[in-house]
C-alpha cells in the first residue's frame, strides 16, 4: 500500500511577522487617536499572529473588517494585503476556488494603485493554490513572478519563502537535486535573519522530507528533530503537526507501523485543532494506509473514504489521486472488483491530467501499469460473473432433478 503524498510545510503568505506582542497590536488598532495607516498595519499583523493558523474562521471575519476599514478610509496601500489575508484564511479552510479568486482581486488592487511590491506575496500564494491543484506549470510561473519582485526589492525574508516553496514544487516532482538546492538557499538566508525560528524550523522540516523521499531515513529524522526544536519555540501548531506527519511517514517506511500510527494520529489532532482541513486530509490518508498495514481494514476504509470525500470537496487533485489509488488497492485485495475498478478509473483519469510526473518514460510506465490493472480487474469481474452463472445453473439442475 502506497502512502499519501507528504505535505511539506508551505508558508503561503509572505507577510513579515510583527515583533510586538499581540495585546499591544490590538491596543494600537483600538486606539482611534492613532493614524489610520498605523491602526491598519497593527490589525493586519494581529490577525495574522493571533488567528490565521489557529482560528481561520475568525481570521476571515476580521480580515473582512480590515478590508472594509481600509476602503472606508481610502487607505489604498492596505487593499491588497487585506484581500490577501482573506484569501489565506479561505485557503486554510479548504475553499481553494474562492481563495484563488480573492488572490487575483488582491493582485488587481495592488497593481491598480501602484503597489507592485504588495502583489508579490499574493503571486506566491496563487502559485501555492495551483501547486495543490497539480498545475505545476502555473505554480512555477507565479512563484517566479513573486521572486522577481522580491529580488528587485532585496526582500531577503520573502526571497527565502519563495525559494522554500520552489523546493516543495521540485520535491513533489521528485527532482530532488533542485529541491535540496532551493531548500538550502532558503535556510542559508534564514539563519542570517532575526526572529526567524519558525522559518528555520520549516527549512529543516522540508530538508528532512526530501531525504525521506530519497529513502535516507536516518538523515531525514535528524532534520525533523532539528525542526521540532525551532517550531516548539514559537508554538507553531501547523509546523508541529507537519513534524508528526512526516515522522509518521519515515517511521512507517522503516517498518514500524505501530509507532507510525501514533505519529499520524498526533498530526491529525494538531490539524483538527487549528481547522486545517487540507493537512488533515493528508493525515487521514496516511492513517488509513497505516491501518491497512496493521490488518485493521474496517478502520482503514473509514479513514480512506473520508479523506477521499474531503479531497474531492477541496478539489485537491493530488490527494484525490492518492486516495483513489489506496482505495483501489484495498478493494482489490478484498476481491471487491467493482469498487476497485471504480477507483482505478478515477486514479487513471486524474493521473493523466496531473503533470506531476517528472519524465516522459515514467508517464508511459504508469499508463502501462494502469491499463494492465484495468484489464486484470475486468477479467476478474468476468470470471466472477461466470462463476455466479455456473452456480445458478447448478442450482437449476439440482431443482430439476429433485422433481
Short mmCIF file of C-alpha atoms in Angstrom, two decimals:
data_model
loop_
_atom_site.label_atom_id
_atom_site.label_comp_id
_atom_site.label_asym_id
_atom_site.label_seq_id
_atom_site.Cartn_x
_atom_site.Cartn_y
_atom_site.Cartn_z
CA UNK A 1 0.00 0.00 0.00
CA UNK A 2 1.46 3.31 -1.05
CA UNK A 3 1.32 6.19 1.37
CA UNK A 4 -0.29 9.52 0.70
CA UNK A 5 1.81 12.36 -0.58
CA UNK A 6 3.89 14.04 2.12
CA UNK A 7 2.65 17.55 2.68
CA UNK A 8 5.60 19.77 3.48
CA UNK A 9 5.11 22.98 5.32
CA UNK A 10 4.39 25.65 2.70
CA UNK A 11 4.30 29.11 4.16
CA UNK A 12 1.71 30.57 1.80
CA UNK A 13 1.57 34.14 2.96
CA UNK A 14 4.71 36.20 2.68
CA UNK A 15 3.90 38.94 5.16
CA UNK A 16 6.52 39.51 7.85
CA UNK A 17 5.58 38.57 11.39
CA UNK A 18 5.35 41.60 13.71
CA UNK A 19 7.71 41.84 16.61
CA UNK A 20 5.24 43.40 19.03
CA UNK A 21 3.07 41.39 21.42
CA UNK A 22 -0.45 40.73 20.16
CA UNK A 23 -2.09 42.63 23.04
CA UNK A 24 -0.09 45.71 22.12
CA UNK A 25 -1.01 45.35 18.45
CA UNK A 26 -4.69 45.13 19.30
CA UNK A 27 -4.41 48.20 21.54
CA UNK A 28 -2.90 50.15 18.64
CA UNK A 29 -5.82 49.10 16.43
CA UNK A 30 -8.46 50.11 19.01
CA UNK A 31 -6.88 53.50 19.73
CA UNK A 32 -8.72 55.92 17.42
CA UNK A 33 -6.13 58.61 18.12
CA UNK A 34 -3.58 56.67 16.07
CA UNK A 35 -3.27 57.27 12.34
CA UNK A 36 -5.35 55.04 10.05
CA UNK A 37 -2.24 53.52 8.48
CA UNK A 38 -0.73 52.65 11.89
CA UNK A 39 -4.00 51.11 13.07
CA UNK A 40 -4.43 49.04 9.89
CA UNK A 41 -0.84 47.80 9.97
CA UNK A 42 -1.17 46.72 13.59
CA UNK A 43 -4.52 45.00 12.98
CA UNK A 44 -3.18 43.20 9.91
CA UNK A 45 -0.30 41.68 11.90
CA UNK A 46 -2.55 40.97 14.89
CA UNK A 47 -4.97 38.94 12.76
CA UNK A 48 -2.10 37.01 11.22
CA UNK A 49 -0.40 36.20 14.52
CA UNK A 50 -3.44 35.57 16.66
CA UNK A 51 -5.97 33.83 14.41
CA UNK A 52 -4.77 32.81 10.95
CA UNK A 53 -3.40 29.35 11.80
CA UNK A 54 -5.45 28.67 14.91
CA UNK A 55 -8.90 30.03 14.06
CA UNK A 56 -9.16 30.70 10.30
CA UNK A 57 -12.93 31.32 10.50
CA UNK A 58 -12.33 34.26 12.83
CA UNK A 59 -9.34 35.35 10.72
CA UNK A 60 -11.64 35.57 7.71
CA UNK A 61 -14.22 37.67 9.56
CA UNK A 62 -11.57 40.04 10.92
CA UNK A 63 -9.84 40.29 7.54
CA UNK A 64 -13.16 41.39 6.04
CA UNK A 65 -13.33 44.07 8.74
CA UNK A 66 -9.75 45.08 7.92
CA UNK A 67 -10.63 45.47 4.23
CA UNK A 68 -13.84 47.40 4.92
CA UNK A 69 -12.00 49.86 7.13
CA UNK A 70 -9.24 50.33 4.55
CA UNK A 71 -11.87 51.07 1.87
CA UNK A 72 -13.77 53.43 4.18
CA UNK A 73 -10.60 55.42 4.91
CA UNK A 74 -9.30 55.11 1.33
CA UNK A 75 -6.09 53.52 2.55
CA UNK A 76 -5.22 52.00 -0.84
CA UNK A 77 -1.94 50.61 0.44
CA UNK A 78 -3.86 48.06 2.57
CA UNK A 79 -6.43 46.92 0.00
CA UNK A 80 -4.24 44.17 -1.41
CA UNK A 81 -2.92 42.86 1.91
CA UNK A 82 -6.43 42.75 3.44
CA UNK A 83 -7.70 40.74 0.47
CA UNK A 84 -4.60 38.54 0.71
CA UNK A 85 -5.47 37.84 4.36
CA UNK A 86 -8.99 36.85 3.34
CA UNK A 87 -7.68 34.50 0.69
CA UNK A 88 -5.18 32.84 3.03
CA UNK A 89 -7.98 32.13 5.53
CA UNK A 90 -10.18 30.74 2.74
CA UNK A 91 -7.34 28.53 1.56
CA UNK A 92 -6.74 27.14 5.05
CA UNK A 93 -10.47 26.43 5.28
CA UNK A 94 -10.17 24.42 2.06
CA UNK A 95 -12.10 26.87 -0.15
CA UNK A 96 -9.48 26.98 -2.86
CA UNK A 97 -11.57 28.37 -5.70
CA UNK A 98 -12.80 31.27 -3.55
CA UNK A 99 -9.24 31.76 -2.31
CA UNK A 100 -7.84 31.90 -5.86
CA UNK A 101 -10.47 34.42 -6.94
CA UNK A 102 -9.71 36.59 -3.90
CA UNK A 103 -5.95 36.38 -4.51
CA UNK A 104 -6.44 37.72 -8.04
CA UNK A 105 -8.56 40.56 -6.63
CA UNK A 106 -5.68 41.32 -4.27
CA UNK A 107 -3.19 41.47 -7.17
CA UNK A 108 -5.53 43.72 -9.14
CA UNK A 109 -5.93 46.09 -6.16
CA UNK A 110 -2.16 46.29 -5.68
CA UNK A 111 -1.33 46.94 -9.33
CA UNK A 112 -4.23 49.34 -9.86
CA UNK A 113 -3.00 51.57 -7.03
CA UNK A 114 0.69 51.34 -7.95
CA UNK A 115 1.91 48.93 -5.26
CA UNK A 116 3.68 46.23 -7.26
CA UNK A 117 5.70 45.10 -4.24
CA UNK A 118 2.47 44.33 -2.37
CA UNK A 119 1.41 41.98 -5.19
CA UNK A 120 4.46 39.74 -4.74
CA UNK A 121 3.23 37.81 -1.65
CA UNK A 122 -0.05 37.16 -3.40
CA UNK A 123 1.70 35.84 -6.52
CA UNK A 124 3.42 33.32 -4.25
CA UNK A 125 0.09 32.35 -2.70
CA UNK A 126 -1.53 31.94 -6.12
CA UNK A 127 1.33 29.60 -7.02
CA UNK A 128 0.57 27.57 -3.89
CA UNK A 129 -3.05 27.07 -4.97
CA UNK A 130 -2.01 25.96 -8.46
CA UNK A 131 0.53 23.62 -6.88
CA UNK A 132 -2.20 21.93 -4.83
CA UNK A 133 -4.34 21.59 -7.95
CA UNK A 134 -1.43 19.80 -9.67
CA UNK A 135 -0.92 22.63 -12.17
CA UNK A 136 2.86 22.87 -11.72
CA UNK A 137 3.41 25.00 -14.82
CA UNK A 138 1.29 27.84 -13.42
CA UNK A 139 2.72 27.26 -9.95
CA UNK A 140 6.25 27.85 -11.23
CA UNK A 141 5.09 30.86 -13.27
CA UNK A 142 3.67 32.67 -10.24
CA UNK A 143 6.49 31.71 -7.87
CA UNK A 144 8.97 33.31 -10.25
CA UNK A 145 6.74 36.38 -10.64
CA UNK A 146 6.94 36.78 -6.87
CA UNK A 147 10.67 36.06 -6.77
CA UNK A 148 11.47 38.71 -9.39
CA UNK A 149 9.75 41.41 -7.35
CA UNK A 150 11.29 40.32 -4.04
CA UNK A 151 14.77 40.25 -5.56
CA UNK A 152 14.23 43.73 -7.03
CA UNK A 153 13.22 44.94 -3.54
CA UNK A 154 16.03 42.94 -1.88
CA UNK A 155 13.45 41.42 0.47
CA UNK A 156 15.54 38.60 1.96
CA UNK A 157 12.86 37.08 4.17
CA UNK A 158 10.40 36.68 1.33
CA UNK A 159 13.05 35.54 -1.15
CA UNK A 160 13.70 32.69 1.28
CA UNK A 161 9.98 31.85 1.40
CA UNK A 162 9.76 31.60 -2.38
CA UNK A 163 12.95 29.51 -2.50
CA UNK A 164 11.34 27.19 0.02
CA UNK A 165 8.12 26.94 -1.98
CA UNK A 166 10.11 26.19 -5.15
CA UNK A 167 11.82 23.43 -3.19
CA UNK A 168 8.40 21.96 -2.42
CA UNK A 169 7.43 22.19 -6.08
CA UNK A 170 10.54 20.32 -7.23
CA UNK A 171 10.28 17.75 -4.45
CA UNK A 172 6.71 16.83 -5.41
CA UNK A 173 8.02 16.13 -8.91
CA UNK A 174 10.87 14.04 -7.45
CA UNK A 175 13.54 16.37 -8.80
CA UNK A 176 15.49 16.06 -5.58
CA UNK A 177 18.70 17.87 -6.50
CA UNK A 178 16.74 21.03 -7.33
CA UNK A 179 14.59 20.67 -4.22
CA UNK A 180 17.66 20.45 -2.00
CA UNK A 181 19.26 23.41 -3.78
CA UNK A 182 16.32 25.71 -3.14
CA UNK A 183 15.73 24.50 0.43
CA UNK A 184 19.37 25.09 1.33
CA UNK A 185 19.29 28.55 -0.27
CA UNK A 186 16.27 29.37 1.90
CA UNK A 187 17.95 28.05 5.05
CA UNK A 188 21.14 29.99 4.37
CA UNK A 189 19.18 33.27 4.20
CA UNK A 190 17.01 32.47 7.20
CA UNK A 191 19.93 31.79 9.51
CA UNK A 192 21.10 35.37 8.95
CA UNK A 193 17.75 36.93 9.85
CA UNK A 194 16.47 37.82 13.32
CA UNK A 195 13.34 36.39 14.98
CA UNK A 196 13.13 33.61 12.44
CA UNK A 197 12.63 30.40 14.43
CA UNK A 198 9.52 29.35 12.53
CA UNK A 199 11.12 29.74 9.11
CA UNK A 200 14.30 27.92 10.15
CA UNK A 201 12.14 25.12 11.54
CA UNK A 202 10.29 24.99 8.24
CA UNK A 203 13.56 24.68 6.31
CA UNK A 204 14.75 21.76 8.42
CA UNK A 205 11.34 20.13 8.07
CA UNK A 206 11.45 20.37 4.30
CA UNK A 207 15.06 19.14 4.06
CA UNK A 208 14.07 16.14 6.14
CA UNK A 209 11.18 15.47 3.77
CA UNK A 210 13.49 15.34 0.75
CA UNK A 211 15.82 12.88 2.44
CA UNK A 212 12.80 10.83 3.48
CA UNK A 213 11.65 10.66 -0.13
CA UNK A 214 15.18 9.67 -1.10
CA UNK A 215 14.89 6.85 1.48
CA UNK A 216 17.74 8.20 3.60
CA UNK A 217 15.53 7.85 6.68
CA UNK A 218 18.16 8.35 9.35
CA UNK A 219 19.20 11.68 7.83
CA UNK A 220 15.53 12.66 7.49
CA UNK A 221 14.95 12.06 11.21
CA UNK A 222 17.96 14.22 12.11
CA UNK A 223 16.48 17.16 10.17
CA UNK A 224 12.97 16.57 11.54
CA UNK A 225 14.22 16.67 15.11
CA UNK A 226 16.12 19.87 14.39
CA UNK A 227 12.91 21.37 13.02
CA UNK A 228 10.92 20.50 16.13
CA UNK A 229 13.32 22.43 18.37
CA UNK A 230 12.57 25.62 16.43
CA UNK A 231 8.85 25.03 15.87
CA UNK A 232 8.19 24.40 19.55
CA UNK A 233 9.90 27.68 20.47
CA UNK A 234 7.16 29.57 18.63
CA UNK A 235 4.40 27.04 19.37
CA UNK A 236 3.65 26.62 15.66
CA UNK A 237 0.77 24.15 15.69
CA UNK A 238 0.79 23.69 11.91
CA UNK A 239 4.57 23.17 11.98
CA UNK A 240 4.47 20.68 14.85
CA UNK A 241 1.60 18.86 13.14
CA UNK A 242 3.67 18.52 9.98
CA UNK A 243 6.63 17.28 12.03
CA UNK A 244 4.45 14.44 13.35
CA UNK A 245 3.06 13.72 9.89
CA UNK A 246 6.50 13.43 8.29
CA UNK A 247 7.89 11.44 11.22
CA UNK A 248 4.98 9.08 10.66
CA UNK A 249 5.99 8.62 7.03
CA UNK A 250 9.61 7.87 7.90
CA UNK A 251 8.71 5.53 10.77
CA UNK A 252 6.26 3.66 8.54
CA UNK A 253 8.86 3.25 5.81
CA UNK A 254 11.31 1.90 8.37
CA UNK A 255 8.78 -0.86 9.09
CA UNK A 256 7.42 0.33 12.44
CA UNK A 257 3.71 0.65 11.66
CA UNK A 258 2.74 0.74 15.34
CA UNK A 259 4.69 3.89 16.22
CA UNK A 260 3.98 5.48 12.82
CA UNK A 261 0.26 5.32 13.62
CA UNK A 262 0.86 7.28 16.83
CA UNK A 263 2.66 9.98 14.85
CA UNK A 264 -0.12 10.19 12.26
CA UNK A 265 -2.85 10.43 14.90
CA UNK A 266 -0.94 13.23 16.66
CA UNK A 267 -0.60 15.06 13.33
CA UNK A 268 -4.35 14.82 12.72
CA UNK A 269 -5.01 16.08 16.25
CA UNK A 270 -2.92 19.21 15.60
CA UNK A 271 -4.52 19.87 12.22
CA UNK A 272 -8.04 19.43 13.58
CA UNK A 273 -7.17 21.77 16.44
CA UNK A 274 -6.41 24.61 14.02
CA UNK A 275 -9.03 23.69 11.43
CA UNK A 276 -6.51 22.90 8.70
CA UNK A 277 -8.60 20.58 6.55
CA UNK A 278 -6.02 20.23 3.78
CA UNK A 279 -3.27 18.94 6.05
CA UNK A 280 -5.84 16.87 7.93
CA UNK A 281 -6.78 15.12 4.70
CA UNK A 282 -3.16 14.05 4.18
CA UNK A 283 -3.03 12.74 7.74
CA UNK A 284 -6.24 10.75 7.20
CA UNK A 285 -4.87 9.12 4.04
CA UNK A 286 -1.75 8.14 5.96
CA UNK A 287 -3.74 6.80 8.92
CA UNK A 288 -5.85 4.71 6.55
CA UNK A 289 -2.74 3.31 4.87
CA UNK A 290 -1.27 2.54 8.26
CA UNK A 291 -4.37 0.63 9.38
CA UNK A 292 -4.14 -1.48 6.21
CA UNK A 293 -0.59 -2.45 7.21
CA UNK A 294 -1.86 -3.37 10.68
CA UNK A 295 -4.64 -5.51 9.20
CA UNK A 296 -7.38 -3.19 10.51
CA UNK A 297 -9.32 -2.98 7.26
CA UNK A 298 -12.56 -1.56 8.66
CA UNK A 299 -10.72 1.38 10.22
CA UNK A 300 -8.59 1.75 7.08
CA UNK A 301 -11.68 2.03 4.91
CA UNK A 302 -13.26 4.57 7.25
CA UNK A 303 -10.27 6.92 7.12
CA UNK A 304 -9.51 6.45 3.43
CA UNK A 305 -13.07 7.04 2.26
CA UNK A 306 -13.45 10.10 4.50
CA UNK A 307 -10.16 11.53 3.20
CA UNK A 308 -11.20 10.81 -0.39
CA UNK A 309 -14.50 12.70 0.03
CA UNK A 310 -12.75 15.62 1.73
CA UNK A 311 -10.19 15.75 -1.07
CA UNK A 312 -12.97 15.92 -3.66
CA UNK A 313 -14.74 18.68 -1.77
CA UNK A 314 -11.48 20.65 -1.52
CA UNK A 315 -10.52 19.92 -5.15
CA UNK A 316 -7.11 18.62 -4.07
CA UNK A 317 -6.31 16.61 -7.19
CA UNK A 318 -3.10 15.06 -5.91
CA UNK A 319 -4.85 13.82 -2.77
CA UNK A 320 -7.85 12.58 -4.79
CA UNK A 321 -5.47 10.54 -6.96
CA UNK A 322 -3.60 9.18 -3.94
CA UNK A 323 -6.82 8.33 -2.13
CA UNK A 324 -8.27 6.63 -5.22
CA UNK A 325 -5.11 4.55 -5.61
CA UNK A 326 -5.20 3.48 -1.96
CA UNK A 327 -8.90 2.57 -2.13
CA UNK A 328 -8.34 0.68 -5.38
CA UNK A 329 -5.63 -1.44 -3.76
CA UNK A 330 -7.73 -2.05 -0.65
CA UNK A 331 -10.84 -3.14 -2.55
CA UNK A 332 -8.79 -5.24 -4.97
CA UNK A 333 -7.20 -7.12 -2.04
CA UNK A 334 -10.71 -7.86 -0.77
CA UNK A 335 -11.76 -9.08 -4.25
CA UNK A 336 -14.40 -6.35 -4.49
CA UNK A 337 -13.60 -5.81 -8.13
CA UNK A 338 -16.46 -3.45 -8.96
CA UNK A 339 -15.35 -0.92 -6.32
CA UNK A 340 -11.70 -1.49 -7.19
CA UNK A 341 -12.35 -0.72 -10.87
CA UNK A 342 -14.34 2.39 -9.93
CA UNK A 343 -11.38 3.86 -8.01
CA UNK A 344 -8.84 2.72 -10.59
CA UNK A 345 -10.77 4.63 -13.27
CA UNK A 346 -10.70 7.77 -11.09
CA UNK A 347 -6.98 7.36 -10.47
CA UNK A 348 -6.28 6.79 -14.16
CA UNK A 349 -8.21 9.87 -15.26
CA UNK A 350 -6.53 12.10 -12.69
CA UNK A 351 -3.10 10.67 -13.33
CA UNK A 352 -3.45 11.69 -16.98
CA UNK A 353 -4.37 15.26 -16.03
CA UNK A 354 -1.75 15.81 -13.36
CA UNK A 355 1.60 16.93 -14.73
CA UNK A 356 3.45 15.87 -11.61
CA UNK A 357 5.38 13.03 -13.27
CA UNK A 358 8.99 14.04 -13.79
CA UNK A 359 9.71 12.25 -17.06
CA UNK A 360 8.08 11.01 -20.24
CA UNK A 361 9.31 7.48 -19.56
CA UNK A 362 7.67 7.29 -16.13
CA UNK A 363 4.41 8.59 -17.62
CA UNK A 364 4.48 5.77 -20.18
CA UNK A 365 5.19 3.22 -17.44
CA UNK A 366 2.27 4.48 -15.34
CA UNK A 367 -0.04 4.21 -18.36
CA UNK A 368 1.09 0.62 -18.94
CA UNK A 369 0.51 -0.24 -15.26
CA UNK A 370 -2.93 1.37 -15.31
CA UNK A 371 -4.05 -0.44 -18.48
CA UNK A 372 -2.69 -3.75 -17.16
CA UNK A 373 -4.51 -3.41 -13.81
CA UNK A 374 -7.72 -2.32 -15.54
CA UNK A 375 -7.68 -5.37 -17.85
CA UNK A 376 -6.95 -7.67 -14.89
CA UNK A 377 -9.91 -6.28 -12.98
CA UNK A 378 -12.27 -6.62 -15.96
CA UNK A 379 -11.09 -10.22 -16.40
CA UNK A 380 -11.70 -10.85 -12.68
CA UNK A 381 -15.19 -9.40 -12.92
CA UNK A 382 -15.92 -11.58 -15.95
CA UNK A 383 -14.67 -14.63 -14.06
CA UNK A 384 -16.79 -13.84 -11.01
CA UNK A 385 -19.85 -13.33 -13.23
CA UNK A 386 -19.27 -16.66 -14.98
CA UNK A 387 -18.91 -18.40 -11.63
CA UNK A 388 -22.17 -16.86 -10.45
CA UNK A 389 -23.89 -18.07 -13.63
CA UNK A 390 -22.46 -21.57 -13.08
CA UNK A 391 -23.84 -21.61 -9.53
CA UNK A 392 -27.27 -20.57 -10.81
CA UNK A 393 -27.18 -23.30 -13.49
CA UNK A 394 -26.16 -25.95 -10.92
CA UNK A 395 -29.00 -24.87 -8.60
CA UNK A 396 -31.47 -25.07 -11.50
CA UNK A 397 -30.20 -28.52 -12.46
CA UNK A 398 -30.49 -29.73 -8.84
CA UNK A 399 -34.03 -28.37 -8.64
CA UNK A 400 -34.97 -30.16 -11.88
CA UNK A 401 -33.56 -33.48 -10.61
CA UNK A 402 -35.44 -33.08 -7.34
CA UNK A 403 -38.69 -33.08 -9.32
#
